mmCIF file of C-alpha atoms in Angstrom:
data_model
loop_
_atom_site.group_PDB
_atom_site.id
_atom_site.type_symbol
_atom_site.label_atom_id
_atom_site.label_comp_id
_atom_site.label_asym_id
_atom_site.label_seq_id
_atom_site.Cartn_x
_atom_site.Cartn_y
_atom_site.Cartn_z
ATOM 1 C CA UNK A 1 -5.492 3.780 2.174
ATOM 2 C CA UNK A 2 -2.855 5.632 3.747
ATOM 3 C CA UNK A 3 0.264 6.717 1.302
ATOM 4 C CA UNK A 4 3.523 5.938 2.391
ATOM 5 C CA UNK A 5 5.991 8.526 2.887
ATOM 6 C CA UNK A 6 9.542 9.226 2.780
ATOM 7 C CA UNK A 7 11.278 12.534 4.036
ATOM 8 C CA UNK A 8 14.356 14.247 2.974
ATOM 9 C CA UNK A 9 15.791 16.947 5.080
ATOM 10 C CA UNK A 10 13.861 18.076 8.194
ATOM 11 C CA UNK A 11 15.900 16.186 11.046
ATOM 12 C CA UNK A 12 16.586 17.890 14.715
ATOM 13 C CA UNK A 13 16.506 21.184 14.259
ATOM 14 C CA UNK A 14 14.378 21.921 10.865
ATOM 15 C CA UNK A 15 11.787 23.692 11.564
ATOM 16 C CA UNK A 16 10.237 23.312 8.421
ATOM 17 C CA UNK A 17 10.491 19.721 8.414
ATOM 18 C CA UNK A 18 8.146 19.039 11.449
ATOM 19 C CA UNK A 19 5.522 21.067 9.739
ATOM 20 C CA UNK A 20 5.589 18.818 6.485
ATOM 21 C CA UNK A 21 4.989 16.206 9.089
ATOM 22 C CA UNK A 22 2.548 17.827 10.924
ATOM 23 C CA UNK A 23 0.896 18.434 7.853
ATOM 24 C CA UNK A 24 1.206 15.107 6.350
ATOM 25 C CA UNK A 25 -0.435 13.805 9.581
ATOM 26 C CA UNK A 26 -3.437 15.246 10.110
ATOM 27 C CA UNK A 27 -6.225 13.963 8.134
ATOM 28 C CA UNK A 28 -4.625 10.534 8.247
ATOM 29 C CA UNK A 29 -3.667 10.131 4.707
ATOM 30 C CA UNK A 30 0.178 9.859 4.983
ATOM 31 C CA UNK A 31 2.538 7.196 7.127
ATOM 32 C CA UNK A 32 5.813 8.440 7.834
ATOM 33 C CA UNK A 33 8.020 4.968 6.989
ATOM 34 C CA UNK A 34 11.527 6.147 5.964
ATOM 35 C CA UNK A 35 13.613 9.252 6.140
ATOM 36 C CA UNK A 36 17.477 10.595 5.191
ATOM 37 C CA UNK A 37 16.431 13.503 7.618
ATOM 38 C CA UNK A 38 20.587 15.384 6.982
ATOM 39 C CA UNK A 39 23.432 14.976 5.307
ATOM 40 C CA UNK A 40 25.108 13.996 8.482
ATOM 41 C CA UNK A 41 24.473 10.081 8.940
ATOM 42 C CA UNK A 42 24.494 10.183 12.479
ATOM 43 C CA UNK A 43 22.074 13.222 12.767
ATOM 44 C CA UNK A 44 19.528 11.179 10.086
ATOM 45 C CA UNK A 45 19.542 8.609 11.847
ATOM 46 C CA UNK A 46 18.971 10.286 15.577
ATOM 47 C CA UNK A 47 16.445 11.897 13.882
ATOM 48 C CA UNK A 48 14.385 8.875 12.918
ATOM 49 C CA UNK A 49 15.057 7.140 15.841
ATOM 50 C CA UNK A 50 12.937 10.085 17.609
ATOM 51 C CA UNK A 51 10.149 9.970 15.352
ATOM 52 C CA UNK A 52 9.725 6.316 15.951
ATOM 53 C CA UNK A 53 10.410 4.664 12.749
ATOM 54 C CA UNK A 54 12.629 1.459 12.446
ATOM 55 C CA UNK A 55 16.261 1.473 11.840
ATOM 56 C CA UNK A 56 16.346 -0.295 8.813
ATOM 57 C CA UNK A 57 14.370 2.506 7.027
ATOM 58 C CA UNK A 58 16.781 5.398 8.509
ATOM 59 C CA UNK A 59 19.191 6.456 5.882
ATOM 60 C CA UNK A 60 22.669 8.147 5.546
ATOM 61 C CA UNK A 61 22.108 9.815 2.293
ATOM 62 C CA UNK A 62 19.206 10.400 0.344
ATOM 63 C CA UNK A 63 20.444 8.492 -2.458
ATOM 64 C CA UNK A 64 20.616 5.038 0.005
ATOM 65 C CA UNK A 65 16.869 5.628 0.743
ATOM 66 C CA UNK A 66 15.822 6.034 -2.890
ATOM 67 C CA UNK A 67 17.943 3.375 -4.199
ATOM 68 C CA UNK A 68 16.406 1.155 -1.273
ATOM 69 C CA UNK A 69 12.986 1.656 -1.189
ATOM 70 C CA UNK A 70 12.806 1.187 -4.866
ATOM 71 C CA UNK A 71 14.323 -2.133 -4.141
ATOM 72 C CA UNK A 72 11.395 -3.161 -1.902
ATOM 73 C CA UNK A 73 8.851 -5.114 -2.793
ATOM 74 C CA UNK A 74 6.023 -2.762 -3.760
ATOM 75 C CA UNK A 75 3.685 -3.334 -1.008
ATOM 76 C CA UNK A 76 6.375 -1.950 1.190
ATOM 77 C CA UNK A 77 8.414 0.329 -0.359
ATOM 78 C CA UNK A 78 7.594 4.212 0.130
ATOM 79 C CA UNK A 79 5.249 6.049 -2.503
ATOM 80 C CA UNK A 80 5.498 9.892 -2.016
ATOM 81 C CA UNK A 81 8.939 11.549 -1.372
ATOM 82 C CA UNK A 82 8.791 14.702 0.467
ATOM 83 C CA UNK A 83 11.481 16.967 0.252
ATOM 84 C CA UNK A 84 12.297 19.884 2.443
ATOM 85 C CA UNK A 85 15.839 20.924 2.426
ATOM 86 C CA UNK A 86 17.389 24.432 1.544
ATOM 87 C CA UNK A 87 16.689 25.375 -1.795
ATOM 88 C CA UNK A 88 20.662 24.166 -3.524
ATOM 89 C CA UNK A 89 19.126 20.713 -2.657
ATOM 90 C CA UNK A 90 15.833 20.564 -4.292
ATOM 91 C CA UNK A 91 16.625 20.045 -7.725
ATOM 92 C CA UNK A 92 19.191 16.604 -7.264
ATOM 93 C CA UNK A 93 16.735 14.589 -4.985
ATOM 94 C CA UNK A 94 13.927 15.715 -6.752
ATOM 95 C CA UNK A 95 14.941 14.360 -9.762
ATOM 96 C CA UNK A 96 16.098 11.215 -8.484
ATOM 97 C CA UNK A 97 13.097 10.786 -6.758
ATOM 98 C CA UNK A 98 10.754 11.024 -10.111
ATOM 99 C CA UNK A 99 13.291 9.205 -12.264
ATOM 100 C CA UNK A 100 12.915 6.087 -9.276
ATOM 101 C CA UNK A 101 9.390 5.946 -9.874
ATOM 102 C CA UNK A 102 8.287 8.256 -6.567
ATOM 103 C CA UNK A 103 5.416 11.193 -6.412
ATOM 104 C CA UNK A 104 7.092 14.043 -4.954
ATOM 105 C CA UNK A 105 6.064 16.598 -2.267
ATOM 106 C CA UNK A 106 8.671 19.419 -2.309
ATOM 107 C CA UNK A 107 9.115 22.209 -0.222
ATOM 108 C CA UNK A 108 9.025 25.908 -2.218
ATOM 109 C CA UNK A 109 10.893 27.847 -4.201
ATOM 110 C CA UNK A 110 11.087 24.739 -6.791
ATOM 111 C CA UNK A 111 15.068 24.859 -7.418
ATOM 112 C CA UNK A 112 17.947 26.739 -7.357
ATOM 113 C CA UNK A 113 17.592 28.144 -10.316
ATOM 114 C CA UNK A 114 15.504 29.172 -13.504
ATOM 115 C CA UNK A 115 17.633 26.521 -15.549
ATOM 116 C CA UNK A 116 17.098 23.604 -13.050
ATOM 117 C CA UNK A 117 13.508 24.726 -12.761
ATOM 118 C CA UNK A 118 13.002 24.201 -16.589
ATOM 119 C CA UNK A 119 15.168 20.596 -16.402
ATOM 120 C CA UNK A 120 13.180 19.602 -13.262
ATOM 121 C CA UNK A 121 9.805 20.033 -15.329
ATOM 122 C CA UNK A 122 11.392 18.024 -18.534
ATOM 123 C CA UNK A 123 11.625 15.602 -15.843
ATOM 124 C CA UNK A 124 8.308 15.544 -14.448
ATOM 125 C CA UNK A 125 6.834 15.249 -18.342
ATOM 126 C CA UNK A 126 9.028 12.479 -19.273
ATOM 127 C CA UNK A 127 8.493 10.266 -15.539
ATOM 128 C CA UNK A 128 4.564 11.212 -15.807
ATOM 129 C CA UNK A 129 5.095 11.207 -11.677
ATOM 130 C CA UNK A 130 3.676 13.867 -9.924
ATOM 131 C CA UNK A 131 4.680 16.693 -8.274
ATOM 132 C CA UNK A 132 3.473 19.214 -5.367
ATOM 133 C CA UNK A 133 4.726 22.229 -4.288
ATOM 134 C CA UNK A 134 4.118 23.933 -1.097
ATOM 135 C CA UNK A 135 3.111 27.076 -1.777
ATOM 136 C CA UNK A 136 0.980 27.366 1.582
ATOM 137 C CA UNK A 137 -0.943 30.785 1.518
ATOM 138 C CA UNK A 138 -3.260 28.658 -1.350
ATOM 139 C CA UNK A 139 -4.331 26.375 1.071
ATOM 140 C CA UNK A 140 -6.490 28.285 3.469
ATOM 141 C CA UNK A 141 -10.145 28.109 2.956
ATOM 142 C CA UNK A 142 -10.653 31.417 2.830
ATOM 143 C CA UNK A 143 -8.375 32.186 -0.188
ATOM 144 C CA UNK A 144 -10.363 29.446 -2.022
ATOM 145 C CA UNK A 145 -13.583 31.202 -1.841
ATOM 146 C CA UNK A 146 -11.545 34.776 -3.037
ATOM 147 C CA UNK A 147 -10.346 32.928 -6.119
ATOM 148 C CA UNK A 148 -13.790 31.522 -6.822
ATOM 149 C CA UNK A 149 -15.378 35.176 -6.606
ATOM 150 C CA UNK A 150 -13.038 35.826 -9.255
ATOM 151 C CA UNK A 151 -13.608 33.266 -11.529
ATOM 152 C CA UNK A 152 -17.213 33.286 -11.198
ATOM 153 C CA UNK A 153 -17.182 36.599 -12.473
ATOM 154 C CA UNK A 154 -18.421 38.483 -9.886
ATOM 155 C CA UNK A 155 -16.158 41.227 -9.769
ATOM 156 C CA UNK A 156 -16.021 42.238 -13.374
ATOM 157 C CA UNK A 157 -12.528 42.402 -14.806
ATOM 158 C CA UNK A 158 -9.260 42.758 -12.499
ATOM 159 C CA UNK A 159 -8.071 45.638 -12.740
ATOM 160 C CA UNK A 160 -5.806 46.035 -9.808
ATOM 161 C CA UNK A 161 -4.390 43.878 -7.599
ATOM 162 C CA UNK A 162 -2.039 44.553 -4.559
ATOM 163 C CA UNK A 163 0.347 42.146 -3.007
ATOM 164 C CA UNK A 164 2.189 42.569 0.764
ATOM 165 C CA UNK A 165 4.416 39.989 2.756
ATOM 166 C CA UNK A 166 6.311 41.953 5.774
ATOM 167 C CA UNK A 167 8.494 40.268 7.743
ATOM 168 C CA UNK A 168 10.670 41.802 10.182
ATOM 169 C CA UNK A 169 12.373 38.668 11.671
ATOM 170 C CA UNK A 170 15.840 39.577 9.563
ATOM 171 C CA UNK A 171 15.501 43.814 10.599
ATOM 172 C CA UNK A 172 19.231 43.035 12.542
ATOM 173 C CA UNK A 173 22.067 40.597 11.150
ATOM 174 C CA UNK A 174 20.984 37.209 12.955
ATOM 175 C CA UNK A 175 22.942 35.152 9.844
ATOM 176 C CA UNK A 176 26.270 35.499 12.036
ATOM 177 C CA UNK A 177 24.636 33.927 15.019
ATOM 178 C CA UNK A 178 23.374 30.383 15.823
ATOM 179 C CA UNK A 179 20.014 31.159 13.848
ATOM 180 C CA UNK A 180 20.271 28.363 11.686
ATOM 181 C CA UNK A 181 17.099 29.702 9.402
ATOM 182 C CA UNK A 182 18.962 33.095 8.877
ATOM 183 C CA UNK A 183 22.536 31.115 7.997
ATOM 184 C CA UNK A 184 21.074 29.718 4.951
ATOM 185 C CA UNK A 185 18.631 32.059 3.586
ATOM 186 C CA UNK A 186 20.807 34.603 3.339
ATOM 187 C CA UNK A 187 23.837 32.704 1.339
ATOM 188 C CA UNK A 188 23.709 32.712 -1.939
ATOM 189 C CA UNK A 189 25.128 29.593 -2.044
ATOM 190 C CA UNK A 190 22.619 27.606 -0.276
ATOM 191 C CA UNK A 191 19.677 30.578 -1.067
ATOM 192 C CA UNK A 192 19.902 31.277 -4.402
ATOM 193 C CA UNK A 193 20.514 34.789 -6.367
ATOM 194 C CA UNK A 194 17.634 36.324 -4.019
ATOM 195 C CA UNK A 195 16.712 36.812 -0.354
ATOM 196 C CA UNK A 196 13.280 37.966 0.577
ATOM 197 C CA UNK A 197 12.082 37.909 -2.898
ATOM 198 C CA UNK A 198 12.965 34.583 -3.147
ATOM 199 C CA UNK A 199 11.247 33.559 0.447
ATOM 200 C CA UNK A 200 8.623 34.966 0.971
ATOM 201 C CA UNK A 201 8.493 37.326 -2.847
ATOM 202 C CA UNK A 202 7.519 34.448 -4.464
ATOM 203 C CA UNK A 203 4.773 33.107 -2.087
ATOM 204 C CA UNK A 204 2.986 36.668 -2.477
ATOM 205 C CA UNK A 205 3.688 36.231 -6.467
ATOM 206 C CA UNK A 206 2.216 32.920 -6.453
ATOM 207 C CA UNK A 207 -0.889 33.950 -4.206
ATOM 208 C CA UNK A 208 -1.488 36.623 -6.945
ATOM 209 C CA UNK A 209 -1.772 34.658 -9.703
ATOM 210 C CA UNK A 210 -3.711 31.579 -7.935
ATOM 211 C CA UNK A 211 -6.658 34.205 -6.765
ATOM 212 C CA UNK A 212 -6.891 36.071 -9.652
ATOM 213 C CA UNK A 213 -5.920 33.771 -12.407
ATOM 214 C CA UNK A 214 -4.027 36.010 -14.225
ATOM 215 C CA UNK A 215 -0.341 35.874 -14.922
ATOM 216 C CA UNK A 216 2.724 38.498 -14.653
ATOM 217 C CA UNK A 217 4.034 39.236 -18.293
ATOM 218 C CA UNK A 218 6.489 42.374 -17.174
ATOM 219 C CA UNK A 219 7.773 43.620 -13.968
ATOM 220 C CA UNK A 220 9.967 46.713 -13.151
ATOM 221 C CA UNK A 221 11.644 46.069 -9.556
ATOM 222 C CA UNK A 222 13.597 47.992 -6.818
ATOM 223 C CA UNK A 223 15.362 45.661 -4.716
ATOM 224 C CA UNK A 224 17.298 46.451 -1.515
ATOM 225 C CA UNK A 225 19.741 45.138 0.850
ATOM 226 C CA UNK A 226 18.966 46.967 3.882
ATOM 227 C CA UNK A 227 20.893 45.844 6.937
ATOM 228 C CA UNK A 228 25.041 45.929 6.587
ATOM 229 C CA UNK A 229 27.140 42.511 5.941
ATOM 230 C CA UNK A 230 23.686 41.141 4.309
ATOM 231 C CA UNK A 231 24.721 39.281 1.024
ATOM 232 C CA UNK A 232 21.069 39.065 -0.525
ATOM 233 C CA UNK A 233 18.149 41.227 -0.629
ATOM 234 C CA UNK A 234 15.630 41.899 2.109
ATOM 235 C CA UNK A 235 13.433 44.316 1.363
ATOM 236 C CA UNK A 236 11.714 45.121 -2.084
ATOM 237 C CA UNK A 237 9.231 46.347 -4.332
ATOM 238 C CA UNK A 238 7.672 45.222 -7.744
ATOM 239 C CA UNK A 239 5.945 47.212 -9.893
ATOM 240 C CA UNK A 240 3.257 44.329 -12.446
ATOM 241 C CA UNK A 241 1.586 44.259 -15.496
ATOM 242 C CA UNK A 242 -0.620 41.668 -15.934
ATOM 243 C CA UNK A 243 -2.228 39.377 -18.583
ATOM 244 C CA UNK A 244 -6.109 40.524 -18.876
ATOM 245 C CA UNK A 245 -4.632 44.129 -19.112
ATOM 246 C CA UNK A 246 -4.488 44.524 -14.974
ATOM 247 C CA UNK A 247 -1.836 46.148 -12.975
ATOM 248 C CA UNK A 248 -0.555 45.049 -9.517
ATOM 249 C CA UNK A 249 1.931 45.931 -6.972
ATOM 250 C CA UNK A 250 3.999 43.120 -4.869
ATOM 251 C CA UNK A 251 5.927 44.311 -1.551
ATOM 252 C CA UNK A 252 8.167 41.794 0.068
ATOM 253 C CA UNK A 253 9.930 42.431 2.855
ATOM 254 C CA UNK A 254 12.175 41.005 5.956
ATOM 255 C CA UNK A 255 13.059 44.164 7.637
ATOM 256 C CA UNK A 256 10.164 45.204 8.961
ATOM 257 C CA UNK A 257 10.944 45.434 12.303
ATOM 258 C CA UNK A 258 7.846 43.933 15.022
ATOM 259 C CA UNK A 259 5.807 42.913 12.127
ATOM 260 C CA UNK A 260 5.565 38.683 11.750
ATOM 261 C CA UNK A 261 4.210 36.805 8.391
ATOM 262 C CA UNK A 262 1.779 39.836 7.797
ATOM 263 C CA UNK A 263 0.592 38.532 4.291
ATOM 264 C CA UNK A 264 -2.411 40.089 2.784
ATOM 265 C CA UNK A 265 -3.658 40.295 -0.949
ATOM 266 C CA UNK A 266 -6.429 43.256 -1.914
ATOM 267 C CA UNK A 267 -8.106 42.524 -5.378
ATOM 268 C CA UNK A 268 -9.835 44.887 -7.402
ATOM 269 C CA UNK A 269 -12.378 44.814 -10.479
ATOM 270 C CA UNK A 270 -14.974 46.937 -12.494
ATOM 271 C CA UNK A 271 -17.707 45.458 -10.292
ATOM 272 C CA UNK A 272 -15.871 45.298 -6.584
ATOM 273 C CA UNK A 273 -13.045 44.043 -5.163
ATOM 274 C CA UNK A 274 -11.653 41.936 -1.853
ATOM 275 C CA UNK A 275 -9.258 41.705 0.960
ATOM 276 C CA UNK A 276 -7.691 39.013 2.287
ATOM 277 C CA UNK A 277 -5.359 38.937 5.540
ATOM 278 C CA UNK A 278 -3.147 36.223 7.273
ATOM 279 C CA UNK A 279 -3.719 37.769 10.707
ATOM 280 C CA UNK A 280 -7.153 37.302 9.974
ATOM 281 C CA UNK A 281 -7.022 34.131 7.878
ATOM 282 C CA UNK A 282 -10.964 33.182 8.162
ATOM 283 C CA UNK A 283 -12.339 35.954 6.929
ATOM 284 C CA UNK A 284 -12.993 37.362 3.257
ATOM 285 C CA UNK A 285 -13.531 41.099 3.232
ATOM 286 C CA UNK A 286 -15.790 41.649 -0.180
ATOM 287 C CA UNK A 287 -16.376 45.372 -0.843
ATOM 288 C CA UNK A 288 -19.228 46.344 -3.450
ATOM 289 C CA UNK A 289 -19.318 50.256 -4.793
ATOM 290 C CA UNK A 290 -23.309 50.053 -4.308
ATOM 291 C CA UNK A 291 -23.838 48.317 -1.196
ATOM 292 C CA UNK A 292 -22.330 47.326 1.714
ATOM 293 C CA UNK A 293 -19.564 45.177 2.674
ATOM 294 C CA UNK A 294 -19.722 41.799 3.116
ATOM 295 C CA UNK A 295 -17.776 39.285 5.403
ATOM 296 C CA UNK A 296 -17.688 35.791 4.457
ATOM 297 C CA UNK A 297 -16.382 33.524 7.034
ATOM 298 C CA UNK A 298 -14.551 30.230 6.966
ATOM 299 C CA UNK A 299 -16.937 27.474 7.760
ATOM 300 C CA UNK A 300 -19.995 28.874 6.106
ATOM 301 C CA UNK A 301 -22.868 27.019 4.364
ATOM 302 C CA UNK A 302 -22.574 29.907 1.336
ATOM 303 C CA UNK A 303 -19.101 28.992 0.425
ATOM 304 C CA UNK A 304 -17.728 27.933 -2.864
ATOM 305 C CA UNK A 305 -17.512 24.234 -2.996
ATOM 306 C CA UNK A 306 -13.377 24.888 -2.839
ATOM 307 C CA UNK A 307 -13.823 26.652 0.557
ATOM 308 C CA UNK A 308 -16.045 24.094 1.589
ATOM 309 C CA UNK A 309 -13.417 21.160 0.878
ATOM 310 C CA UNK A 310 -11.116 22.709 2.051
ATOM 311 C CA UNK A 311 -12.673 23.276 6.108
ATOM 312 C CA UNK A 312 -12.823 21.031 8.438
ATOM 313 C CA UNK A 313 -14.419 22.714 11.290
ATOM 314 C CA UNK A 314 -17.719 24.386 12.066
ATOM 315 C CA UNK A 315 -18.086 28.349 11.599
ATOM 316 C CA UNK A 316 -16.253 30.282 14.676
ATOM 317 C CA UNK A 317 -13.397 27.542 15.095
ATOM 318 C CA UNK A 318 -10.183 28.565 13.803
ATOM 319 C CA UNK A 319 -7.946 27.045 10.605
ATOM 320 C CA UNK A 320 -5.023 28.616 10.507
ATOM 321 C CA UNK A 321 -1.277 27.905 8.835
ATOM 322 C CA UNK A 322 -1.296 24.249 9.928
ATOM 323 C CA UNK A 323 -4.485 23.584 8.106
ATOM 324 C CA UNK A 324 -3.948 25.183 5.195
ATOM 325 C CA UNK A 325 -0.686 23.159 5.091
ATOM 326 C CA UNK A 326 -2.358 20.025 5.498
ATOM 327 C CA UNK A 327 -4.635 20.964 2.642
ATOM 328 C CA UNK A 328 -2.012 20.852 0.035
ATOM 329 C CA UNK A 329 -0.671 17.284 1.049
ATOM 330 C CA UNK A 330 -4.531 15.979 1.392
ATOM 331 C CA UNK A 331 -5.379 17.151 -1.919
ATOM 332 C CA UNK A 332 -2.173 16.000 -3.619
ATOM 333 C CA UNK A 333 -3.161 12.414 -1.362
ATOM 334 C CA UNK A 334 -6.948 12.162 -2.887
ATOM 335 C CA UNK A 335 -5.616 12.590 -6.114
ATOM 336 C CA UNK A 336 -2.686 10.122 -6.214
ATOM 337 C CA UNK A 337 -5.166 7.795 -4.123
ATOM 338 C CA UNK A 338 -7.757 8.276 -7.149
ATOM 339 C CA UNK A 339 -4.966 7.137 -9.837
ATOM 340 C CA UNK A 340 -4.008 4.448 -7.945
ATOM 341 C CA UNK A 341 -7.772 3.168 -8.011
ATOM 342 C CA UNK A 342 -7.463 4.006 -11.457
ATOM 343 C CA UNK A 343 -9.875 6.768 -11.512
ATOM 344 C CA UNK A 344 -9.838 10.539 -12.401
ATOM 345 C CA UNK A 345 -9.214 12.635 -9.106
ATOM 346 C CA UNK A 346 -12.418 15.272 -8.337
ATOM 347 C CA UNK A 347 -11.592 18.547 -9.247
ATOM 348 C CA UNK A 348 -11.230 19.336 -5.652
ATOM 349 C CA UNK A 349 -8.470 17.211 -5.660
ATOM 350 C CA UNK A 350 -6.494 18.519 -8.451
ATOM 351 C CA UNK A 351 -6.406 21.906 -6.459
ATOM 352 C CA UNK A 352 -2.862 22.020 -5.135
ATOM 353 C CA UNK A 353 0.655 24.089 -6.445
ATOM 354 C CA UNK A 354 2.410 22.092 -9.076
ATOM 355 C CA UNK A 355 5.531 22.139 -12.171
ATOM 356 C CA UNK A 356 3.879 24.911 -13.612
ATOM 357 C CA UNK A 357 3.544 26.887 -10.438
ATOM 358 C CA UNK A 358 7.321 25.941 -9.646
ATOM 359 C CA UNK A 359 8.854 27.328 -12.479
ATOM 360 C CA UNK A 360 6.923 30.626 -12.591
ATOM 361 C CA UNK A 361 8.078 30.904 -9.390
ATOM 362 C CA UNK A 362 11.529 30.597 -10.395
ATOM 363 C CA UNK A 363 11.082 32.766 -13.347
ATOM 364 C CA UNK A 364 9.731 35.955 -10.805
ATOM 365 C CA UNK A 365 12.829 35.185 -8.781
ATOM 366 C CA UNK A 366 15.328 35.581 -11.384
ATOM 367 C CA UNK A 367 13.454 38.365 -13.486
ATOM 368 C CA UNK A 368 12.635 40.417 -10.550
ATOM 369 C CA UNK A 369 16.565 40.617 -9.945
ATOM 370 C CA UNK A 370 17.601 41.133 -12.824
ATOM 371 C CA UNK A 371 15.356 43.780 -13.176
ATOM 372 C CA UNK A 372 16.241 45.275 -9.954
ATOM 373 C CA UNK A 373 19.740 45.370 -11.528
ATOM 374 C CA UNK A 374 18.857 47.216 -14.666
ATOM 375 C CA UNK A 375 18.366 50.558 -15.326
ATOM 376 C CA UNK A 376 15.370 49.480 -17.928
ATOM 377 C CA UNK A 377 12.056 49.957 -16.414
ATOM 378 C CA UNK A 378 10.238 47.216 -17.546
ATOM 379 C CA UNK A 379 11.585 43.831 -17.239
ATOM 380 C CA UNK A 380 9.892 40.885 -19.319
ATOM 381 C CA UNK A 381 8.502 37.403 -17.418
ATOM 382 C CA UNK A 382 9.620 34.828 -19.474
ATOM 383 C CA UNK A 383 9.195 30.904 -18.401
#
């Protein structure tokens, strides 16, 4: 049974937008049926008219569409709301959305801010709706079977973990131009009180803790705003200490010029340790101090169960961003799809970014500047 979905945000010119929908689409468990795709009626509504869907179920605001489709008889009406505006319009819709009854899919960091963060969550408790968050780095296969080496043990206590997301699409000012992506990410109106660390920062933050399972408690940052005119950071680095007595280092950076999405996460115990790299995505480096090397590919009959679920071609075909998008929506799908049967969703199921996830995310954001603000060198993580 396919879920029906709603969008907010994403019309002509998103790109995020038409990945959520790409991503929604692809293992058929989604149906695009209503959308207030801008705050600009006219652009909404061009918008849906291009993706096909009927006029009646094209909206000016995204209060219209949730007031609406809650008004529709149930067999009609949408059931998952997926929002993926800039970040000073997660936390309103959001809300609404859960308070009207509607599972939300919402686009990373969780909110604005800390505070929202922390409201949004009261919110999810008190609705008992669900909520995803696309954090997409969990999704690929590969990543899967490095955080089930970990919890299985294998590698002995963490001990050290590194972190690294270079960018270097923001190495020159592109906000003053027509580069719509740049405009918003870099005001702190629409962005939030952080730039890199708040894009792509917390992605690397949240890929640490979901492979290793282990959480930041303190974190002693230096933060930098590299090119002139810039009104947010873009380059910095984080200095961890970690529950279970580990240490890390995250590096996040946007001004690394000729690099892309370069993400890549190295994990270290008593017993061995792993490497992990976007550019690379199918493949698990696992390094032993008594043997040799091992590469596990994506696809593999030896996988974890979580890799396994979480493939869908043979060994030697690519998955690559896409895919791993479309895992967090098909999880978050089989397990609303299980409740709705009124069963308890497979554990495979369950595995997809959430509240919990959201706010942590919010709290690195805001710690990591303030402690890149401080002349203390150790800056405590607190939810």
């Amino acid at each position: 049974m396919k879920l029906r979905l709603g969008m907010i945000g994403g019309g002509q010119g998103a790109f995020i937008g038409a990945v959520h929908r790409l991503a929604a689409a692809l293992d058929g468990q989604y149906e695009l049926v209503a959308g207030a795709f801008s705050s600009n009626a006219e652009t909404s509504r061009a918008s849906g008219q291009l993706l096909g869907l009927a006029p009646g179920r094209v909206y000016g605001s995204y209060q219209e569409m949730l007031a609406q489709e809650q008004a529709r008889p149930e067999a009609e009406r949408v059931q998952v709301i997926s929002i993926v505006t800039p970040n000073h319009v997660h936390f309103a819709p959001a809300r609404l959305a859960l308070e009207s009854g509607f599972d939300v899919v919402l686009d990373k960091p969780l909110t604005f801010s800390l505070a929202e963060a922390r409201e949004l969550a009261a919110v999810v408790a008190a609705t008992g709706r669900r909520l995803c968050l696309t954090h997409t780095y969990t999704g690929y296969p590969m990543v899967k079977e490095a955080r089930a080496l970990v919890a299985s043990g294998q590698l002995g206590r963490i001990r050290k973990v590194y972190v690294e997301y270079p960018q270097g699409w923001l190495s020159r000012l592109e906000e003053g131009s027509e580069n719509k992506q740049a405009a918003w990410r870099t005001d702190p109106a629409r962005s939030g009180v952080a730039g890199a660390m708040g894009d792509i920062g917390t992605h690397a933050f949240n890929l640490l803790e979901y492979v290793t399972g282990l959480q930041v408690e303190q974190l002693c940052a230096d933060i930098h705003t590299v090119v002139p005119g810039r009104l947010l950071d873009d380059d910095g680095a984080v200095l961890l200490r970690l529950s279970g007595a580990a240490s890390g280092v995250l590096v996040a950076t946007q001004v690394a010029a000729g690099e892309e999405n370069n993400l890549r996460l190295r994990v270290y115990g008593e017993l061995g340790g792993l490497d992990w790299q976007q550019a690379d995505a199918n493949t698990l480096l696992v390094k032993w101090p008594d043997r040799p090397a091992e590469i596990r590919r994506t696809g593999a009959a030896y996988l974890s169960t979580a890799a396994r679920h979480n493939a869908r071609t043979p060994a030697g075909h690519p998955e690559g961003y896409l895919e791993a998008f479309a895992n967090i929506y098909r999880n978050f799908a089989l397990t609303l799809q299980a409740e709705l049967a009124g069963q308890p969703p497979a554990p495979e199921a369950l595995d997809f970014p959430g509240i919990e996830e959201g706010v942590r995310g919010m709290a690195f954001i805001e710690t990591v500047i303030a402690s890149g603000r401080s002349a203390a060198k150790w800056t405590e993580l607190s939810v």
